[in-house]
């Protein structure tokens, strides 16, 4: 893994506050692994607070916008458009030839097997997306920085339109299907829906007319480990893989250097690579894209964001998240029954979420059985008159039972640091669930108050299950649009859902930092309303 870092992080400064690791890669800084960028970066939407000194500290952390400039708004829009303009093969190969698309739903079987550089049907089809189609990134016009969850560019909360590229099939493609060898790789940990995405990528590639499709086994490791042979894929192979959890191709963390990966791709004659993974995996995909550009290779690198924690920037949600929230209901309900059936019963459920508490928050909202929800973004105390344990005593006295939901990354300051890391470079977290269980038992024993404490950790049960219907649809559309993006000649992009529409983002913009729950957001306020919990500070 160490061999990857110099390529992914050239010239980036290590800032401990902005380090993020995931899925076998590590990167630093606030703008992700961007190389040779000539863009002048105006800071992303800043969180404008009502308190003046907070505004100043926020603005000082990045190059400031000159709000006294009457043209600042248009300059901001121009910079945004430049940053979100998705890379294309013609950026490196201006003479790349385009062809009429072989994807047409009027007739899905080509007239001749090697195509005649024309549509399978002579009839005009109005199912293509224009390259100039855009989707609005932000849809709420906040009138004040004090509005709940307000995200403002300037202290006056000026409305600035921000548009991103719409995903979908294009009328012109930049690869002849008969010349394509496409590869799929899944990295990091398991997540519901991996097989669904693999299946749809293969099916859509075949509709375009691609005959050579392979899977790279066990993540990026499969590019260098000679004992791991690539897996031939076809519709027949993937037809029923979505009916089970896990990954048909296997997953792993770590891997060879970026240079070795691209060497392997050249050797295997791979010219389309679909990468399924989280922030770290996408950092690797972007580094592979940059190396292919450097070598002037006609290769499309397209990511599909996979994180059960839902912590990818700018996207409504990532696949696997809905399934995780739904599956967590079983654990929460079990904890509720155990707690409700016992004398002074307390049920504690730990859910996934290293740096973001989306699963814990949404699962708490969905269940209606949670009394206390603890997430990494919101600090809390266990002890003291306003601590969690004091509130648990109040709940037992008034309700007779209580249920606690805690994200795995919450309360790490209470735990002893072991300074160990996994193969991806992720710091191994202490078990906050066990800690709360032990502290709860000690607290109630110390005050002579009987309490029956049960602890449930459903982590691996949740991530190993098959995708539910909602995630199945999301995976299907993400897989299809990944293929459309590659054939359209885009590379160094990822596909996601934004304001209910499917879009393409340049990878660096979505991996700049993990998305987190905003404590001032309406959704967190809804969760607090549901649980009735106080501030534990």
Coordinates of C-alpha atoms in Angstrom, one line a residue:
X1 CA 0.0 0.0 0.0
X2 CA 2.8 2.4 0.8
X3 CA 3.9 2.3 -2.8
X4 CA 0.6 3.9 -3.8
X5 CA 1.0 6.9 -1.6
X6 CA 3.6 9.0 -3.5
X7 CA 1.5 8.7 -6.7
X8 CA -1.8 9.5 -5.1
X9 CA -0.5 12.3 -2.9
X10 CA 2.2 14.2 -4.9
X11 CA 3.0 17.4 -3.2
X12 CA 0.1 17.4 -0.9
X13 CA 0.6 18.6 2.7
X14 CA -0.3 16.3 5.6
X15 CA -2.9 18.0 7.7
X16 CA -4.0 15.7 10.6
X17 CA -7.4 17.4 10.7
X18 CA -8.1 16.5 7.1
X19 CA -6.7 13.0 6.8
X20 CA -9.1 10.4 5.4
X21 CA -8.4 6.8 4.8
X22 CA -10.5 4.1 3.3
X23 CA -10.5 1.0 1.1
X24 CA -6.8 0.5 0.6
X25 CA -5.7 4.0 -0.2
X26 CA -4.9 7.1 1.8
X27 CA -4.9 10.7 0.9
X28 CA -4.5 14.1 2.7
X29 CA -5.7 17.6 2.4
X30 CA -8.9 19.4 1.5
X31 CA -8.9 19.0 -2.2
X32 CA -8.1 15.3 -2.7
X33 CA -5.5 13.7 -5.0
X34 CA -5.5 16.4 -7.7
X35 CA -2.4 16.6 -9.8
X36 CA -1.1 19.4 -12.0
X37 CA -4.2 21.5 -11.4
X38 CA -4.0 25.0 -12.9
X39 CA -7.4 26.0 -11.5
X40 CA -7.6 28.8 -8.9
X41 CA -9.7 27.3 -6.2
X42 CA -12.3 29.4 -4.6
X43 CA -13.4 27.7 -1.4
X44 CA -16.4 25.4 -1.5
X45 CA -19.7 26.5 0.1
X46 CA -18.7 27.6 3.6
X47 CA -20.9 27.0 6.7
X48 CA -21.8 30.6 7.5
X49 CA -22.6 31.0 11.2
X50 CA -24.4 33.9 12.8
X51 CA -21.4 34.6 15.0
X52 CA -18.9 36.9 13.3
X53 CA -15.7 35.3 14.6
X54 CA -16.8 31.9 13.3
X55 CA -17.3 33.4 9.9
X56 CA -13.8 34.8 10.0
X57 CA -12.2 31.5 11.1
X58 CA -14.0 29.6 8.4
X59 CA -13.0 32.0 5.7
X60 CA -9.3 32.1 6.9
X61 CA -8.9 28.3 6.4
X62 CA -9.0 28.7 2.6
X63 CA -8.4 31.5 0.0
X64 CA -11.1 34.1 0.5
X65 CA -13.6 35.4 -1.9
X66 CA -13.5 39.2 -2.4
X67 CA -17.1 40.0 -1.8
X68 CA -16.5 43.7 -2.5
X69 CA -15.8 42.7 -6.1
X70 CA -19.2 43.3 -7.9
X71 CA -18.4 40.3 -10.2
X72 CA -17.6 37.8 -7.4
X73 CA -20.7 35.8 -8.1
X74 CA -20.0 35.3 -11.8
X75 CA -16.4 34.5 -10.9
X76 CA -17.5 31.9 -8.4
X77 CA -19.8 30.3 -10.9
X78 CA -17.0 30.2 -13.5
X79 CA -14.6 28.6 -11.0
X80 CA -17.3 26.1 -10.0
X81 CA -18.0 25.2 -13.7
X82 CA -14.3 24.7 -14.3
X83 CA -13.9 22.4 -11.2
X84 CA -16.9 20.3 -12.1
X85 CA -16.2 20.0 -15.8
X86 CA -15.7 16.3 -16.1
X87 CA -12.5 15.0 -17.8
X88 CA -12.8 13.6 -21.3
X89 CA -10.6 11.5 -23.5
X90 CA -10.3 14.3 -26.0
X91 CA -8.5 16.4 -23.3
X92 CA -5.5 14.2 -23.8
X93 CA -6.2 12.9 -27.3
X94 CA -7.8 15.8 -29.3
X95 CA -8.0 13.7 -32.4
X96 CA -10.0 10.8 -30.8
X97 CA -12.7 9.7 -33.2
X98 CA -16.4 9.5 -32.2
X99 CA -18.9 7.0 -33.6
X100 CA -22.7 6.8 -33.6
X101 CA -23.8 5.1 -30.5
X102 CA -24.5 1.3 -30.6
X103 CA -26.9 1.8 -27.6
X104 CA -30.5 2.1 -28.9
X105 CA -33.5 0.7 -27.2
X106 CA -35.5 0.6 -30.4
X107 CA -33.6 -2.5 -31.3
X108 CA -31.2 -4.1 -28.9
X109 CA -29.7 -6.7 -31.2
X110 CA -27.3 -5.3 -33.8
X111 CA -28.0 -6.0 -37.5
X112 CA -24.4 -7.2 -38.0
X113 CA -22.1 -8.4 -35.2
X114 CA -19.3 -5.9 -35.8
X115 CA -21.5 -2.9 -36.3
X116 CA -21.5 -0.6 -39.3
X117 CA -20.6 2.5 -37.4
X118 CA -24.3 3.5 -37.3
X119 CA -27.4 2.8 -35.2
X120 CA -28.8 -0.7 -35.2
X121 CA -32.0 1.0 -36.4
X122 CA -32.3 3.8 -38.9
X123 CA -35.1 5.4 -36.9
X124 CA -34.2 8.4 -34.8
X125 CA -34.3 7.7 -31.1
X126 CA -34.9 10.4 -28.5
X127 CA -33.4 8.6 -25.6
X128 CA -30.0 10.2 -25.5
X129 CA -28.7 12.7 -23.0
X130 CA -27.2 15.9 -24.5
X131 CA -23.6 16.7 -23.3
X132 CA -24.8 20.1 -22.2
X133 CA -27.6 18.8 -20.0
X134 CA -27.1 19.8 -16.4
X135 CA -28.6 19.1 -12.9
X136 CA -28.9 21.7 -10.2
X137 CA -26.6 20.8 -7.3
X138 CA -28.3 22.8 -4.6
X139 CA -32.0 23.3 -4.5
X140 CA -32.7 25.2 -1.3
X141 CA -32.3 29.0 -1.3
X142 CA -31.5 29.9 2.3
X143 CA -32.5 33.4 3.1
X144 CA -30.4 33.6 6.3
X145 CA -27.3 32.0 7.7
X146 CA -29.3 31.2 10.8
X147 CA -31.8 29.0 8.9
X148 CA -31.6 25.4 10.0
X149 CA -28.8 23.6 8.1
X150 CA -28.0 26.8 6.1
X151 CA -25.1 26.4 3.6
X152 CA -24.1 29.8 2.4
X153 CA -21.3 31.1 0.1
X154 CA -21.3 34.6 1.6
X155 CA -22.6 36.1 4.9
X156 CA -25.7 37.4 3.0
X157 CA -26.6 33.9 1.8
X158 CA -26.6 34.9 -1.9
X159 CA -28.2 32.4 -4.3
X160 CA -25.6 31.1 -6.7
X161 CA -26.6 28.5 -9.3
X162 CA -24.3 25.4 -9.4
X163 CA -24.9 22.9 -12.2
X164 CA -23.4 19.4 -12.6
X165 CA -23.3 17.0 -15.6
X166 CA -26.4 14.9 -16.2
X167 CA -25.6 11.1 -16.6
X168 CA -27.0 8.9 -19.3
X169 CA -26.3 7.5 -22.8
X170 CA -24.8 9.9 -25.4
X171 CA -25.5 9.9 -29.1
X172 CA -21.7 9.7 -29.9
X173 CA -19.4 7.2 -28.3
X174 CA -15.6 7.1 -28.3
X175 CA -15.0 3.3 -28.2
X176 CA -15.8 0.7 -30.8
X177 CA -17.5 -2.1 -28.7
X178 CA -15.7 -4.8 -30.6
X179 CA -12.4 -3.2 -29.5
X180 CA -13.3 -2.8 -25.8
X181 CA -11.9 -4.9 -23.0
X182 CA -13.8 -3.8 -19.9
X183 CA -12.7 -4.7 -16.3
X184 CA -14.6 -4.4 -13.0
X185 CA -12.9 -4.3 -9.6
X186 CA -14.5 -4.1 -6.1
X187 CA -12.4 -2.8 -3.2
X188 CA -12.6 -2.2 0.5
X189 CA -15.2 -3.9 2.7
X190 CA -18.4 -5.6 1.7
X191 CA -21.6 -3.6 1.1
X192 CA -25.1 -4.6 0.1
X193 CA -25.6 -4.1 -3.7
X194 CA -22.1 -4.9 -5.0
X195 CA -23.3 -7.8 -7.0
X196 CA -26.2 -5.7 -8.4
X197 CA -23.8 -3.1 -9.7
X198 CA -21.5 -5.7 -11.2
X199 CA -24.5 -7.4 -12.9
X200 CA -25.8 -4.1 -14.5
X201 CA -22.4 -3.1 -15.7
X202 CA -22.0 -6.4 -17.5
X203 CA -25.5 -6.4 -19.0
X204 CA -25.2 -2.8 -20.2
X205 CA -21.8 -3.5 -21.8
X206 CA -23.3 -6.4 -23.7
X207 CA -26.1 -4.2 -24.9
X208 CA -23.4 -1.8 -26.4
X209 CA -21.9 -4.9 -28.0
X210 CA -18.9 -5.5 -25.8
X211 CA -17.7 -9.1 -25.9
X212 CA -14.6 -9.0 -23.6
X213 CA -15.6 -8.3 -20.0
X214 CA -13.6 -9.5 -17.0
X215 CA -13.6 -9.1 -13.2
X216 CA -10.4 -8.4 -11.3
X217 CA -10.5 -10.6 -8.2
X218 CA -10.0 -9.2 -4.7
X219 CA -9.7 -5.5 -5.3
X220 CA -6.6 -3.8 -6.7
X221 CA -4.5 -6.7 -5.4
X222 CA -5.8 -8.7 -8.4
X223 CA -3.7 -6.6 -10.7
X224 CA -0.4 -7.8 -9.3
X225 CA -1.0 -11.2 -7.6
X226 CA -0.2 -13.8 -10.3
X227 CA -2.1 -16.4 -8.4
X228 CA -5.4 -14.5 -9.0
X229 CA -6.7 -15.0 -12.5
X230 CA -9.1 -12.5 -14.0
X231 CA -12.7 -13.8 -14.2
X232 CA -14.5 -13.8 -17.6
X233 CA -18.0 -12.2 -17.2
X234 CA -21.1 -12.3 -19.2
X235 CA -24.8 -12.0 -18.7
X236 CA -25.0 -15.8 -18.2
X237 CA -22.4 -15.6 -15.4
X238 CA -24.0 -12.6 -13.6
X239 CA -27.7 -13.4 -14.2
X240 CA -28.5 -14.3 -10.6
X241 CA -25.6 -12.8 -8.6
X242 CA -27.8 -10.0 -7.2
X243 CA -29.8 -12.6 -5.3
X244 CA -27.1 -12.9 -2.7
X245 CA -24.9 -10.6 -0.7
X246 CA -21.1 -10.1 -0.9
X247 CA -19.1 -9.6 -4.1
X248 CA -18.8 -12.1 -6.9
X249 CA -15.3 -10.8 -7.4
X250 CA -14.2 -10.7 -3.8
X251 CA -12.8 -7.6 -1.9
X252 CA -9.6 -6.7 -0.3
X253 CA -7.7 -3.6 1.0
X254 CA -4.3 -2.4 -0.1
X255 CA -2.7 -3.3 -3.4
X256 CA 0.2 -2.6 -5.7
X257 CA 1.4 0.9 -6.8
X258 CA -0.5 2.9 -9.3
X259 CA 2.2 2.4 -11.9
X260 CA 2.0 -1.3 -11.5
X261 CA -1.8 -1.3 -11.9
X262 CA -1.5 0.7 -15.2
X263 CA 1.3 -1.6 -16.4
X264 CA -1.0 -4.5 -15.8
X265 CA -3.9 -2.8 -17.6
X266 CA -1.7 -2.2 -20.6
X267 CA -0.5 -5.8 -20.5
X268 CA -4.1 -7.1 -20.4
X269 CA -5.3 -4.5 -23.0
X270 CA -8.0 -3.2 -20.6
X271 CA -9.4 0.1 -21.9
X272 CA -12.4 0.5 -19.6
X273 CA -12.1 0.1 -15.8
X274 CA -15.1 0.3 -13.5
X275 CA -14.0 0.8 -9.9
X276 CA -16.5 0.1 -7.0
X277 CA -15.4 1.5 -3.7
X278 CA -15.4 4.3 -1.2
X279 CA -13.3 7.5 -0.8
X280 CA -9.9 5.7 -0.6
X281 CA -10.7 3.5 -3.6
X282 CA -11.8 6.5 -5.6
X283 CA -8.6 8.2 -4.7
X284 CA -6.8 5.3 -6.2
X285 CA -9.1 5.4 -9.3
X286 CA -8.3 9.0 -9.8
X287 CA -4.6 8.3 -9.5
X288 CA -4.9 5.5 -12.1
X289 CA -6.8 8.0 -14.4
X290 CA -4.0 10.5 -14.0
X291 CA -1.3 7.9 -14.8
X292 CA -3.3 6.9 -17.9
X293 CA -3.4 10.5 -19.0
X294 CA 0.3 10.8 -18.4
X295 CA 0.9 7.9 -20.7
X296 CA -1.6 9.2 -23.2
X297 CA -3.7 6.0 -23.1
X298 CA -7.2 5.9 -24.5
X299 CA -8.7 4.4 -21.3
X300 CA -11.9 5.3 -19.4
X301 CA -11.8 5.0 -15.6
X302 CA -15.2 5.3 -14.0
X303 CA -16.1 4.9 -10.3
X304 CA -19.2 3.8 -8.6
X305 CA -19.3 5.1 -5.0
X306 CA -19.7 2.2 -2.5
X307 CA -19.9 3.1 1.1
X308 CA -22.5 1.8 3.6
X309 CA -21.9 4.8 5.8
X310 CA -23.3 7.2 3.1
X311 CA -20.3 9.5 3.6
X312 CA -19.6 10.6 0.0
X313 CA -19.9 14.3 -0.7
X314 CA -22.6 15.9 -2.9
X315 CA -24.7 12.7 -3.3
X316 CA -28.2 12.1 -2.0
X317 CA -27.1 8.6 -0.9
X318 CA -24.8 5.8 -1.8
X319 CA -25.9 2.2 -2.5
X320 CA -26.1 -0.1 0.5
X321 CA -27.2 2.6 2.8
X322 CA -30.9 2.0 2.6
X323 CA -30.4 -1.7 3.1
X324 CA -28.2 -1.0 6.2
X325 CA -30.8 1.2 7.7
X326 CA -33.5 -1.4 7.1
X327 CA -31.5 -4.3 8.3
X328 CA -30.5 -2.3 11.5
X329 CA -34.2 -2.3 12.4
X330 CA -33.9 -6.0 13.3
X331 CA -31.2 -5.3 15.8
X332 CA -32.9 -2.3 17.2
X333 CA -36.2 -4.1 17.6
X334 CA -34.4 -7.0 19.4
X335 CA -32.7 -4.5 21.7
X336 CA -36.1 -2.9 22.4
X337 CA -37.8 -6.2 23.2
X338 CA -34.9 -7.3 25.5
X339 CA -35.0 -3.9 27.3
X340 CA -38.8 -3.7 27.5
X341 CA -39.1 -7.2 28.8
X342 CA -36.6 -6.9 31.5
X343 CA -36.8 -5.0 34.9
X344 CA -35.0 -1.8 34.3
X345 CA -33.8 -3.0 30.9
X346 CA -31.3 -1.2 28.7
X347 CA -30.6 -2.2 25.2
X348 CA -27.5 -0.9 23.4
X349 CA -27.0 -1.2 19.6
X350 CA -23.8 -0.3 17.8
X351 CA -24.1 0.5 14.1
X352 CA -21.5 1.3 11.4
X353 CA -20.2 4.8 10.9
X354 CA -16.6 5.6 11.4
X355 CA -16.7 9.4 10.8
X356 CA -20.4 9.9 10.0
X357 CA -23.6 9.0 11.9
X358 CA -26.0 8.7 9.0
X359 CA -26.9 5.0 9.6
X360 CA -27.4 5.5 13.4
X361 CA -29.5 8.7 12.8
X362 CA -31.7 7.2 10.0
X363 CA -32.1 3.9 11.8
X364 CA -33.2 5.7 15.0
X365 CA -35.7 7.8 13.0
X366 CA -37.0 4.7 11.2
X367 CA -37.5 2.6 14.3
X368 CA -39.1 5.0 16.7
X369 CA -37.8 2.8 19.5
X370 CA -34.5 4.7 20.2
X371 CA -34.2 6.9 23.3
X372 CA -30.6 8.0 22.8
X373 CA -28.7 8.3 19.5
X374 CA -25.0 9.0 19.7
X375 CA -23.0 9.9 16.5
X376 CA -19.4 11.0 15.9
X377 CA -20.4 14.5 14.8
X378 CA -22.0 15.5 18.1
X379 CA -19.9 15.4 21.3
X380 CA -21.4 13.9 24.4
X381 CA -20.5 13.1 28.1
X382 CA -21.2 9.8 29.7
X383 CA -20.9 10.9 33.3
X384 CA -22.0 14.0 35.1
X385 CA -25.4 15.6 35.7
X386 CA -26.0 16.1 32.0
X387 CA -24.4 12.9 30.8
X388 CA -25.8 9.9 29.0
X389 CA -25.8 7.7 32.2
X390 CA -27.8 10.3 34.2
X391 CA -30.4 10.4 31.4
X392 CA -30.6 6.6 31.3
X393 CA -31.4 6.6 35.0
X394 CA -34.2 9.2 34.3
X395 CA -35.5 7.0 31.5
X396 CA -35.6 3.9 33.8
X397 CA -37.4 5.8 36.5
X398 CA -40.0 7.2 34.1
X399 CA -40.3 4.6 31.3
X400 CA -38.9 1.5 32.9
X401 CA -36.6 0.8 30.0
X402 CA -34.3 2.5 27.4
X403 CA -32.6 1.8 24.1
X404 CA -29.4 3.4 22.9
X405 CA -28.1 3.5 19.3
X406 CA -24.4 4.4 18.9
X407 CA -22.3 4.8 15.7
X408 CA -19.0 3.0 15.9
X409 CA -17.0 6.2 15.5
X410 CA -18.7 8.0 18.4
X411 CA -17.1 8.7 21.7
X412 CA -13.6 7.6 20.7
X413 CA -12.1 10.1 23.1
X414 CA -13.3 7.9 26.0
X415 CA -11.3 5.0 24.7
X416 CA -7.6 4.1 25.0
X417 CA -5.7 4.7 21.8
X418 CA -4.1 1.5 20.5
X419 CA -2.4 3.2 17.4
X420 CA -3.1 0.1 15.3
X421 CA -4.2 0.3 11.7
X422 CA -5.9 -2.1 9.2
X423 CA -4.5 -2.9 5.7
X424 CA -6.2 0.2 4.4
X425 CA -4.4 2.5 6.8
X426 CA -7.6 3.1 8.8
X427 CA -7.1 3.6 12.5
X428 CA -8.6 0.6 14.3
X429 CA -11.4 2.1 16.5
X430 CA -12.0 1.1 20.1
X431 CA -15.4 -0.6 20.7
X432 CA -17.6 2.3 22.0
X433 CA -20.5 -0.1 22.3
X434 CA -18.7 -2.4 24.8
X435 CA -17.4 0.7 26.6
X436 CA -20.9 2.1 27.1
X437 CA -22.2 -1.3 28.2
X438 CA -19.4 -1.6 30.9
X439 CA -19.7 2.0 32.1
X440 CA -23.5 1.6 32.3
X441 CA -23.2 -1.5 34.4
X442 CA -20.6 0.1 36.7
X443 CA -22.7 3.3 37.1
X444 CA -25.9 1.6 38.1
X445 CA -24.1 -0.9 40.4
X446 CA -22.3 2.0 42.0
X447 CA -25.6 3.8 42.8
X448 CA -27.3 0.6 43.9
X449 CA -29.9 0.9 41.1
X450 CA -30.7 -2.4 39.4
X451 CA -30.3 -2.4 35.6
X452 CA -30.3 -5.2 33.0
X453 CA -28.0 -4.2 30.2
X454 CA -27.9 -6.0 26.8
X455 CA -25.5 -5.2 24.0
X456 CA -26.0 -6.0 20.2
X457 CA -23.4 -5.5 17.4
X458 CA -25.0 -6.4 14.0
X459 CA -22.2 -4.9 11.9
X460 CA -21.2 -7.9 9.7
X461 CA -24.8 -9.2 9.5
X462 CA -25.8 -5.9 8.0
X463 CA -23.1 -5.4 5.4
X464 CA -23.2 -9.0 4.2
X465 CA -26.9 -9.2 3.3
X466 CA -28.3 -8.7 -0.2
X467 CA -29.6 -5.3 -1.3
X468 CA -33.2 -4.4 -0.7
X469 CA -35.5 -3.1 -3.4
X470 CA -34.6 0.5 -3.0
X471 CA -30.9 -0.2 -3.2
X472 CA -31.4 -2.7 -6.0
X473 CA -32.9 0.1 -8.2
X474 CA -30.1 2.5 -7.2
X475 CA -27.5 -0.1 -8.1
X476 CA -29.1 -0.9 -11.4
X477 CA -29.1 2.8 -12.6
X478 CA -25.6 3.5 -11.2
X479 CA -24.2 0.5 -13.1
X480 CA -25.9 1.5 -16.3
X481 CA -24.8 5.1 -16.1
X482 CA -21.2 4.1 -15.4
X483 CA -21.1 2.3 -18.7
X484 CA -22.8 5.2 -20.5
X485 CA -20.1 7.5 -19.1
X486 CA -17.3 5.3 -20.2
X487 CA -18.6 4.9 -23.7
X488 CA -19.2 8.7 -23.9
X489 CA -15.4 9.1 -23.4
X490 CA -15.4 10.4 -19.9
X491 CA -12.7 9.3 -17.4
X492 CA -11.7 10.2 -13.9
X493 CA -15.4 10.5 -13.0
X494 CA -17.8 8.9 -10.6
X495 CA -21.6 8.4 -10.9
X496 CA -24.1 9.4 -8.3
X497 CA -27.6 10.6 -7.5
X498 CA -28.1 14.3 -6.8
X499 CA -31.5 15.8 -6.1
X500 CA -33.1 12.6 -7.4
X501 CA -31.2 12.9 -10.7
X502 CA -28.2 10.8 -11.8
X503 CA -25.1 12.8 -12.5
X504 CA -21.3 12.6 -13.2
X505 CA -18.9 14.2 -10.8
X506 CA -15.1 14.6 -11.3
X507 CA -13.6 12.3 -8.7
X508 CA -11.5 14.9 -6.8
X509 CA -14.7 16.9 -5.9
X510 CA -16.4 14.0 -4.1
X511 CA -13.4 12.7 -2.1
X512 CA -12.2 16.0 -0.7
X513 CA -13.4 15.0 2.7
X514 CA -16.1 12.6 4.1
X515 CA -19.7 13.8 4.2
X516 CA -20.9 14.1 7.8
X517 CA -24.1 14.8 9.6
X518 CA -24.5 18.5 10.2
X519 CA -25.6 19.0 13.8
X520 CA -27.6 22.1 12.7
X521 CA -29.4 20.2 10.0
X522 CA -33.1 19.6 10.0
X523 CA -32.6 15.8 9.8
X524 CA -30.6 15.7 13.0
X525 CA -33.2 18.0 14.6
X526 CA -35.8 15.5 13.5
X527 CA -33.9 12.7 15.1
X528 CA -33.6 14.6 18.4
X529 CA -37.4 15.3 18.3
X530 CA -38.0 11.5 17.8
X531 CA -35.7 10.4 20.6
X532 CA -36.5 13.3 23.0
X533 CA -32.8 13.2 24.2
X534 CA -31.2 16.3 25.7
X535 CA -27.7 17.7 24.9
X536 CA -25.2 15.5 26.8
X537 CA -22.7 18.3 27.5

